[in-house]
PDB file of C-alpha atoms in Angstrom:
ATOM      1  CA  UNK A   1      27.761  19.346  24.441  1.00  0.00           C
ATOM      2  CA  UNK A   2      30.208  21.945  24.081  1.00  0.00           C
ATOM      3  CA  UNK A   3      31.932  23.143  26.937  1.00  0.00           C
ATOM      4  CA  UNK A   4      33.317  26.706  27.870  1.00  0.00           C
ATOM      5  CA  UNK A   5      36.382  27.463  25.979  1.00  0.00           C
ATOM      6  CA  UNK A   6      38.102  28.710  29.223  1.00  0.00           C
ATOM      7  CA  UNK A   7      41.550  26.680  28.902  1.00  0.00           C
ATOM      8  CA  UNK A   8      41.337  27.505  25.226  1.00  0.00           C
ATOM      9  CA  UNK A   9      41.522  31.222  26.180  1.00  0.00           C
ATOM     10  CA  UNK A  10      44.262  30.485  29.292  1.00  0.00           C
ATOM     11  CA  UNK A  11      46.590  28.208  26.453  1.00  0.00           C
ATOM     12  CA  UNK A  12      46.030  31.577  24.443  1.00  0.00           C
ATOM     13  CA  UNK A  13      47.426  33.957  27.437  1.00  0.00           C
ATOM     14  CA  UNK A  14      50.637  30.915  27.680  1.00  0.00           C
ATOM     15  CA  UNK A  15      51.356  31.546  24.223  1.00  0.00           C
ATOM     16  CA  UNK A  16      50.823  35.137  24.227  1.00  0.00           C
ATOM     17  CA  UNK A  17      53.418  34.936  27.217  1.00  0.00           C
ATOM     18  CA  UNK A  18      55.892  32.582  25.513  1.00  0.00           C
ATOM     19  CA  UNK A  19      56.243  35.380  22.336  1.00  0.00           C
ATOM     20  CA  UNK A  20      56.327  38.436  24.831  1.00  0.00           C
ATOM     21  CA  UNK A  21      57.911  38.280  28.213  1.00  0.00           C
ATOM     22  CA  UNK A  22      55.841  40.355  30.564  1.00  0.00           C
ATOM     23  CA  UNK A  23      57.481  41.533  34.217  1.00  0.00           C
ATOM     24  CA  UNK A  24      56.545  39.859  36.913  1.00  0.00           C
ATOM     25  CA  UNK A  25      54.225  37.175  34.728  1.00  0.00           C
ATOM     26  CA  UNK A  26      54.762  33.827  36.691  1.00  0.00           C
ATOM     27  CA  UNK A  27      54.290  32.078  33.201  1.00  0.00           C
ATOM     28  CA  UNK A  28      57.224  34.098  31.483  1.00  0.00           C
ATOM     29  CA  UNK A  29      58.858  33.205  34.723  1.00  0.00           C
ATOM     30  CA  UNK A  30      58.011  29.125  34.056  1.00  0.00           C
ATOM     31  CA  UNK A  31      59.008  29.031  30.272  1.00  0.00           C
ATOM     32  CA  UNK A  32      62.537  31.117  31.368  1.00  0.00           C
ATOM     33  CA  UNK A  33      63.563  28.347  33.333  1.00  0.00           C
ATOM     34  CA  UNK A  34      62.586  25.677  30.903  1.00  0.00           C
ATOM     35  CA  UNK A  35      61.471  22.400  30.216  1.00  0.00           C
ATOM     36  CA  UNK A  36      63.007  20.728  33.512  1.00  0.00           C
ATOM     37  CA  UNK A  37      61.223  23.697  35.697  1.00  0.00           C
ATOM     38  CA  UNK A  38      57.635  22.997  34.129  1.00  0.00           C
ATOM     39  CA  UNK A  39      57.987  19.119  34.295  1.00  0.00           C
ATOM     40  CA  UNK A  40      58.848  19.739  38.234  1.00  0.00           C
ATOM     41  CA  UNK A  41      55.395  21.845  38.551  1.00  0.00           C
ATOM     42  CA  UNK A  42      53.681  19.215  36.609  1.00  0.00           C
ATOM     43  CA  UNK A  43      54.202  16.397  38.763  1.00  0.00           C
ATOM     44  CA  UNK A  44      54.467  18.762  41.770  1.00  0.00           C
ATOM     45  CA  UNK A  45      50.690  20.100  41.316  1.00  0.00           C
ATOM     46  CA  UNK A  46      49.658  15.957  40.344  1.00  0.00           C
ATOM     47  CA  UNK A  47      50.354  15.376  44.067  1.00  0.00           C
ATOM     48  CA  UNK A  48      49.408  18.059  45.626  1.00  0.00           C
ATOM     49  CA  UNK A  49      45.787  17.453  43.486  1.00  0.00           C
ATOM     50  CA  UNK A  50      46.062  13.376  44.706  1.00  0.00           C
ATOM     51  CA  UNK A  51      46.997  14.428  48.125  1.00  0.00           C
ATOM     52  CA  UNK A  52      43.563  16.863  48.398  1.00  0.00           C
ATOM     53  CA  UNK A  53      41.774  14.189  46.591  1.00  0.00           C
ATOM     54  CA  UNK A  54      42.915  11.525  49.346  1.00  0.00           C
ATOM     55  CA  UNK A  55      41.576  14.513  52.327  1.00  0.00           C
ATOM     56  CA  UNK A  56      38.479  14.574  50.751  1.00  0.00           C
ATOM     57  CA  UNK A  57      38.922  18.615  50.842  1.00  0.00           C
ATOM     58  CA  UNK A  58      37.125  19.567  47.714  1.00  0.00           C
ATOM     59  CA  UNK A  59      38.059  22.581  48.128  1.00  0.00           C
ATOM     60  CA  UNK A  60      41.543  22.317  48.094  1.00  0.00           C
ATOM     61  CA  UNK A  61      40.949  19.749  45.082  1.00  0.00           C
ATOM     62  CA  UNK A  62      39.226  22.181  42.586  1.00  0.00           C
ATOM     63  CA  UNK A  63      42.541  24.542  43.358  1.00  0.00           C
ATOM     64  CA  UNK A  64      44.889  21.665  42.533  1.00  0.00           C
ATOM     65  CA  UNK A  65      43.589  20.357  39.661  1.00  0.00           C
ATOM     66  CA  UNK A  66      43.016  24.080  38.507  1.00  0.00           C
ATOM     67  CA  UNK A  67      46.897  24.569  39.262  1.00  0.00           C
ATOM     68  CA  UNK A  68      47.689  20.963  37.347  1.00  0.00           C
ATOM     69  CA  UNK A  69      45.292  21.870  34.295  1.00  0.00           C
ATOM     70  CA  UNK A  70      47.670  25.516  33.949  1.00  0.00           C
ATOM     71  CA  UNK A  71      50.636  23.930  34.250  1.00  0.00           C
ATOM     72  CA  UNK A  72      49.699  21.382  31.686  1.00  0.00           C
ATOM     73  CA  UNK A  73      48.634  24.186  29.445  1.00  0.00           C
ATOM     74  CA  UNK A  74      52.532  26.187  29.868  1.00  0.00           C
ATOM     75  CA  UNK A  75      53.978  21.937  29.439  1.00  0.00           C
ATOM     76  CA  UNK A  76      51.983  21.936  25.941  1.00  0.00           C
ATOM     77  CA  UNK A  77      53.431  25.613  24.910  1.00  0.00           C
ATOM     78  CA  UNK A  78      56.599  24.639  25.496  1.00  0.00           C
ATOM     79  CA  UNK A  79      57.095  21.398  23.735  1.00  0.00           C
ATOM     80  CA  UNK A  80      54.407  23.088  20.949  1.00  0.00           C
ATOM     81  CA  UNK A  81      51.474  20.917  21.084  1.00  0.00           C
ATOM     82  CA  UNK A  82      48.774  22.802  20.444  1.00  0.00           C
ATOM     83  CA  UNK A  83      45.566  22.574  22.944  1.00  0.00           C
ATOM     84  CA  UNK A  84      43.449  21.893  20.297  1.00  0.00           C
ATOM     85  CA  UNK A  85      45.209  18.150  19.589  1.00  0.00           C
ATOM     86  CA  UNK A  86      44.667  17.413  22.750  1.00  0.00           C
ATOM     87  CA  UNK A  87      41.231  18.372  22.446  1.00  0.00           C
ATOM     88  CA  UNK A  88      41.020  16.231  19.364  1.00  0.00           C
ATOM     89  CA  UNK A  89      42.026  13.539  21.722  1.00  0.00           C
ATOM     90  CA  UNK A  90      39.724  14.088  24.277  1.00  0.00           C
ATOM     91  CA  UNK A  91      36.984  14.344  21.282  1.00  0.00           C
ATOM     92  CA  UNK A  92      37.817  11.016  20.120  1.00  0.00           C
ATOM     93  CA  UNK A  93      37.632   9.176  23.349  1.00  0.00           C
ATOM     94  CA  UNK A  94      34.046  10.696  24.115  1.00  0.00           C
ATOM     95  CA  UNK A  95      33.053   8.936  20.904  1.00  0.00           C
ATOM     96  CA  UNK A  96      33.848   5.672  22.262  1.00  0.00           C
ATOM     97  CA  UNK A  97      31.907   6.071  25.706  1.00  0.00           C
ATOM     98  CA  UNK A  98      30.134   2.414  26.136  1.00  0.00           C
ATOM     99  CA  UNK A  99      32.455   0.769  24.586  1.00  0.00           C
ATOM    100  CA  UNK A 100      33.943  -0.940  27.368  1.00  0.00           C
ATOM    101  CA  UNK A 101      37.426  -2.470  26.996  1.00  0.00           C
ATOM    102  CA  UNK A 102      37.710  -6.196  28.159  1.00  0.00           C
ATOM    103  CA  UNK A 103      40.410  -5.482  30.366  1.00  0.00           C
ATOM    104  CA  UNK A 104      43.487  -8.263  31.630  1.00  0.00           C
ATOM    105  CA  UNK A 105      42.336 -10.008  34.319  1.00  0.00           C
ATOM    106  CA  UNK A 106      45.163 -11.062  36.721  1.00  0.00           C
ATOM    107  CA  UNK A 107      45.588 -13.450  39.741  1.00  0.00           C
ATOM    108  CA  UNK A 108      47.472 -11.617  42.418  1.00  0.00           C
ATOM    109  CA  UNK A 109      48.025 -15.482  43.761  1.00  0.00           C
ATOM    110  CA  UNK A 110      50.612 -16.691  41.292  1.00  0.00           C
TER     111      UNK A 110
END
């Protein structure tokens, strides 16, 4: 199954960005402030996505994980880790689908 390359084409506008500040872009904005600014969005949009999860607004979820999934994309420009590795990742895992982990069992008791 391959999926739309839509956050393949959005990592392409980051980069694009990164090499040629545009006024007024609000990614330009993100990689001028740096590493520290992006990190803050990063786990700033992971609660606001947990937080619409926990309302059960699905709505409001789709936005937030949209927002985290951008932000994500500017945190890989800047440190230089291309989307496609993490694709590669993701790739590899879907291989593995039913093949469940035998996962540590523990008693909450002791």
């Amino acid at each position: 199954i391959k999926m739309s390359n839509v956050l393949q084409d959005l990592y392409e506008i980051v980069l694009d960005r990164k090499e040629n500040n545009e006024e007024g872009s609000y990614t330009c904005y993100l990689f001028s402030k740096g590493e520290d600014k992006i990190l803050k969005k990063c786990g700033e949009e992971c609660s606001e996505m947990i937080i619409a999860a926990k309302n059960s607004d699905n709505v409001e979820l789709s936005n937030e994980i949209a927002d985290l999934f951008y932000h994500i994309l500017v945190l890989c420009a800047e440190k230089g880790l291309a989307y496609s590795e993490v694709e590669a990742v993701l790739e590899e895992r879907r291989k593995k689908i039913g093949n469940l982990k035998n996962f540590k069992v523990v008693d909450k008791n002791t």
